[in-house]
Short mmCIF file of C-alpha atoms in Angstrom, two decimals:
data_model
loop_
_atom_site.label_atom_id
_atom_site.label_comp_id
_atom_site.label_asym_id
_atom_site.label_seq_id
_atom_site.Cartn_x
_atom_site.Cartn_y
_atom_site.Cartn_z
CA MET A 1 7.01 -16.14 13.41
CA ASP A 2 8.16 -19.22 11.20
CA SER A 3 9.05 -18.98 7.39
CA ALA A 4 5.83 -20.59 6.48
CA GLU A 5 3.42 -18.47 8.40
CA TYR A 6 5.61 -15.29 7.05
CA GLU A 7 5.03 -16.38 3.54
CA ARG A 8 1.37 -16.79 4.08
CA LYS A 9 1.21 -13.35 5.59
CA VAL A 10 2.86 -11.88 2.63
CA ALA A 11 0.74 -13.68 -0.07
CA HIS A 12 -2.23 -12.15 1.48
CA ARG A 13 -0.66 -8.91 1.46
CA PHE A 14 -0.16 -9.64 -2.46
CA ALA A 15 -3.79 -10.03 -2.86
CA GLU A 16 -4.43 -6.66 -1.44
CA PHE A 17 -2.05 -5.19 -4.06
CA ASP A 18 -3.60 -7.42 -6.81
CA GLN A 19 -6.86 -4.94 -6.83
CA ASP A 20 -8.34 -6.95 -9.88
CA GLY A 21 -7.89 -10.11 -8.47
CA ASN A 22 -6.24 -11.60 -11.86
CA GLY A 23 -3.15 -13.22 -9.95
CA TYR A 24 -0.53 -10.58 -10.56
CA ILE A 25 0.10 -6.99 -9.75
CA ASP A 26 0.55 -4.72 -12.39
CA ARG A 27 0.04 -1.09 -13.35
CA ALA A 28 -3.51 -1.37 -13.49
CA ASP A 29 -3.95 -2.35 -9.81
CA PHE A 30 -2.18 0.62 -9.07
CA ASN A 31 -4.39 2.86 -11.07
CA GLN A 32 -7.17 1.16 -9.82
CA ALA A 33 -6.50 1.88 -6.33
CA ALA A 34 -6.03 5.40 -7.24
CA LYS A 35 -9.22 5.72 -8.86
CA ALA A 36 -11.08 3.96 -5.99
CA ILE A 37 -9.48 6.36 -3.57
CA LEU A 38 -10.52 9.56 -5.47
CA ALA A 39 -14.02 8.01 -5.57
CA GLU A 40 -14.17 7.47 -1.97
CA PHE A 41 -12.98 11.13 -1.00
CA GLY A 42 -14.79 12.68 -4.17
CA THR A 43 -11.77 14.20 -5.78
CA THR A 44 -11.36 14.37 -9.52
CA ALA A 45 -8.74 12.79 -11.48
CA ARG A 46 -7.90 16.11 -13.09
CA SER A 47 -7.34 18.10 -10.02
CA ASP A 48 -3.86 18.49 -8.51
CA LYS A 49 -4.43 16.36 -5.86
CA GLY A 50 -5.72 13.41 -8.39
CA GLN A 51 -2.72 14.12 -10.85
CA ALA A 52 -0.31 13.85 -7.60
CA LEU A 53 -2.18 10.57 -6.66
CA TYR A 54 -1.95 8.89 -10.28
CA SER A 55 1.62 10.10 -10.29
CA GLY A 56 2.33 8.60 -6.98
CA ALA A 57 0.58 5.17 -7.87
CA GLU A 58 3.01 5.14 -11.23
CA ALA A 59 6.09 5.97 -9.04
CA PHE A 60 5.26 3.37 -6.48
CA TRP A 61 4.59 0.68 -9.32
CA GLN A 62 7.68 1.53 -11.19
CA GLY A 63 9.62 1.02 -7.78
CA MET A 64 7.95 -2.19 -6.86
CA ALA A 65 8.50 -3.55 -10.60
CA GLY A 66 12.09 -2.47 -10.31
CA ILE A 67 12.46 -4.66 -7.12
CA ALA A 68 10.15 -7.70 -8.01
CA ASP A 69 9.47 -7.99 -11.89
CA VAL A 70 12.49 -10.49 -12.16
CA ASP A 71 11.44 -11.70 -15.84
CA GLY A 72 10.45 -8.25 -16.81
CA ASP A 73 7.11 -8.75 -18.21
CA GLN A 74 5.69 -5.80 -16.59
CA ARG A 75 3.66 -7.66 -13.69
CA VAL A 76 4.56 -9.11 -10.72
CA THR A 77 3.34 -12.58 -9.56
CA ARG A 78 2.80 -13.65 -6.37
CA GLU A 79 5.65 -15.62 -6.35
CA GLU A 80 7.79 -12.59 -7.39
CA PHE A 81 6.38 -10.66 -4.64
CA ILE A 82 7.01 -13.21 -1.98
CA THR A 83 10.74 -14.23 -3.14
CA GLY A 84 11.41 -10.79 -4.62
CA ALA A 85 10.21 -7.84 -3.22
CA VAL A 86 9.59 -8.97 0.28
CA LYS A 87 12.87 -10.98 0.97
CA ARG A 88 14.83 -7.97 -0.58
CA LEU A 89 12.91 -5.43 1.80
CA ARG A 90 12.51 -7.62 4.61
CA ASP A 91 15.85 -6.35 6.12
CA ASN A 92 14.99 -2.62 4.80
CA PRO A 93 11.47 -1.70 5.40
CA HIS A 94 12.40 2.06 5.26
CA ARG A 95 13.29 1.45 1.51
CA PHE A 96 9.80 -0.01 0.72
CA ALA A 97 8.48 3.12 2.57
CA GLU A 98 10.39 5.23 0.04
CA ILE A 99 9.22 3.64 -2.69
CA ALA A 100 5.52 4.00 -1.63
CA ARG A 101 6.14 7.65 -0.32
CA PRO A 102 4.88 9.53 -3.39
CA PHE A 103 1.77 7.61 -3.49
CA LEU A 104 1.07 7.66 0.18
CA HIS A 105 1.73 11.61 0.59
CA ALA A 106 -0.56 12.08 -2.36
CA LEU A 107 -3.25 9.88 -0.67
CA ILE A 108 -2.57 11.62 2.75
CA ALA A 109 -3.47 14.73 0.94
CA ILE A 110 -6.66 13.57 -0.31
CA ALA A 111 -7.39 11.97 2.93
CA ASP A 112 -6.77 14.83 5.23
CA GLU A 113 -9.87 16.55 4.55
CA ASP A 114 -9.19 19.56 6.64
CA GLY A 115 -5.66 20.10 6.76
CA ALA A 116 -4.85 19.02 10.20
CA GLY A 117 -3.94 15.52 9.45
CA VAL A 118 -5.65 12.34 8.55
CA THR A 119 -8.15 11.36 11.25
CA PRO A 120 -8.43 7.53 12.19
CA ALA A 121 -12.00 7.63 10.31
CA GLY A 122 -10.24 8.89 6.92
CA ALA A 123 -7.56 6.30 7.61
CA GLU A 124 -10.24 3.57 7.91
CA ARG A 125 -12.10 4.72 4.69
CA VAL A 126 -8.59 4.31 3.03
CA LEU A 127 -7.90 0.85 4.18
CA ARG A 128 -11.07 -0.29 3.06
CA VAL A 129 -11.26 0.93 -0.25
CA LEU A 130 -7.40 -0.52 -0.62
CA GLY A 131 -8.95 -3.98 0.29
CA VAL A 132 -7.76 -4.49 3.86
CA GLU A 133 -10.47 -6.63 5.72
CA GLN A 134 -13.46 -4.70 6.95
CA GLU A 135 -13.09 -6.14 10.68
CA ARG A 136 -9.45 -4.87 10.78
CA CYS A 137 -10.02 -1.36 9.19
CA ALA A 138 -11.09 0.28 12.39
CA LEU A 139 -8.74 -1.60 14.60
CA VAL A 140 -5.85 -0.54 12.50
CA ALA A 141 -6.94 2.93 11.86
CA THR A 142 -7.09 3.60 15.64
CA ALA A 143 -3.74 1.98 16.20
CA LEU A 144 -2.11 4.42 13.78
CA ASP A 145 -3.22 6.92 15.86
CA ALA A 146 -0.59 6.04 18.43
CA ASP A 147 -0.62 9.12 20.77
CA GLY A 148 -4.30 9.48 20.89
CA ASP A 149 -4.57 12.97 19.38
CA GLY A 150 -7.01 12.08 16.58
CA ARG A 151 -4.58 12.66 13.71
CA ILE A 152 -1.93 10.40 11.88
CA GLY A 153 1.00 11.96 10.57
CA GLU A 154 2.95 11.03 7.24
CA GLU A 155 5.84 9.41 8.75
CA GLN A 156 3.59 7.31 11.15
CA ILE A 157 1.60 5.94 8.04
CA LEU A 158 4.94 5.27 6.14
CA GLU A 159 6.45 3.39 8.96
CA ALA A 160 3.37 1.36 9.36
CA PHE A 161 2.86 0.55 5.86
CA ALA A 162 6.31 -0.70 5.48
CA ALA A 163 6.03 -2.92 8.39
CA TYR A 164 2.83 -4.17 7.34
CA TYR A 165 4.14 -5.24 4.13
CA VAL A 166 7.46 -6.37 4.76
CA THR A 167 8.01 -7.35 8.10
CA PRO A 168 6.84 -10.69 9.90
CA GLU A 169 4.85 -8.85 12.79
CA PRO A 170 1.32 -8.69 12.57
#
């Protein structure tokens, strides 16, 4: 994948983070994503799971801002996202996964409705709510269940999440 193609891919990923479409990523986008997930799964914000999700969203935002918000204005522009976060994390996608871990851990607790792991259907719902293109949601959710056991583990999700956002692979 050439550099221009990679930057186009990353720009698309930026748009998924920019939940309100205002041209930058900020704390409100992370809160909006948390609120949408809670609504999708019928979980209240004041519940333990809801509070964990909001705390995870805040930690994720702080981690992203710490890496990408070069000018310190508490928002990450598309340019900052492309040149800051992604280029810094491209060689170490695991670092991005660690920044996202508290949010994803809480999200998994909500999407794992029976305590046995997230199903591909649950993953598909999460992806749709987070802004992944509708036609890709089922395909991605099925691919996450690489062993075909009908459950997706946290490490699989973290690995896939990091790869999706910071590596040139599809």
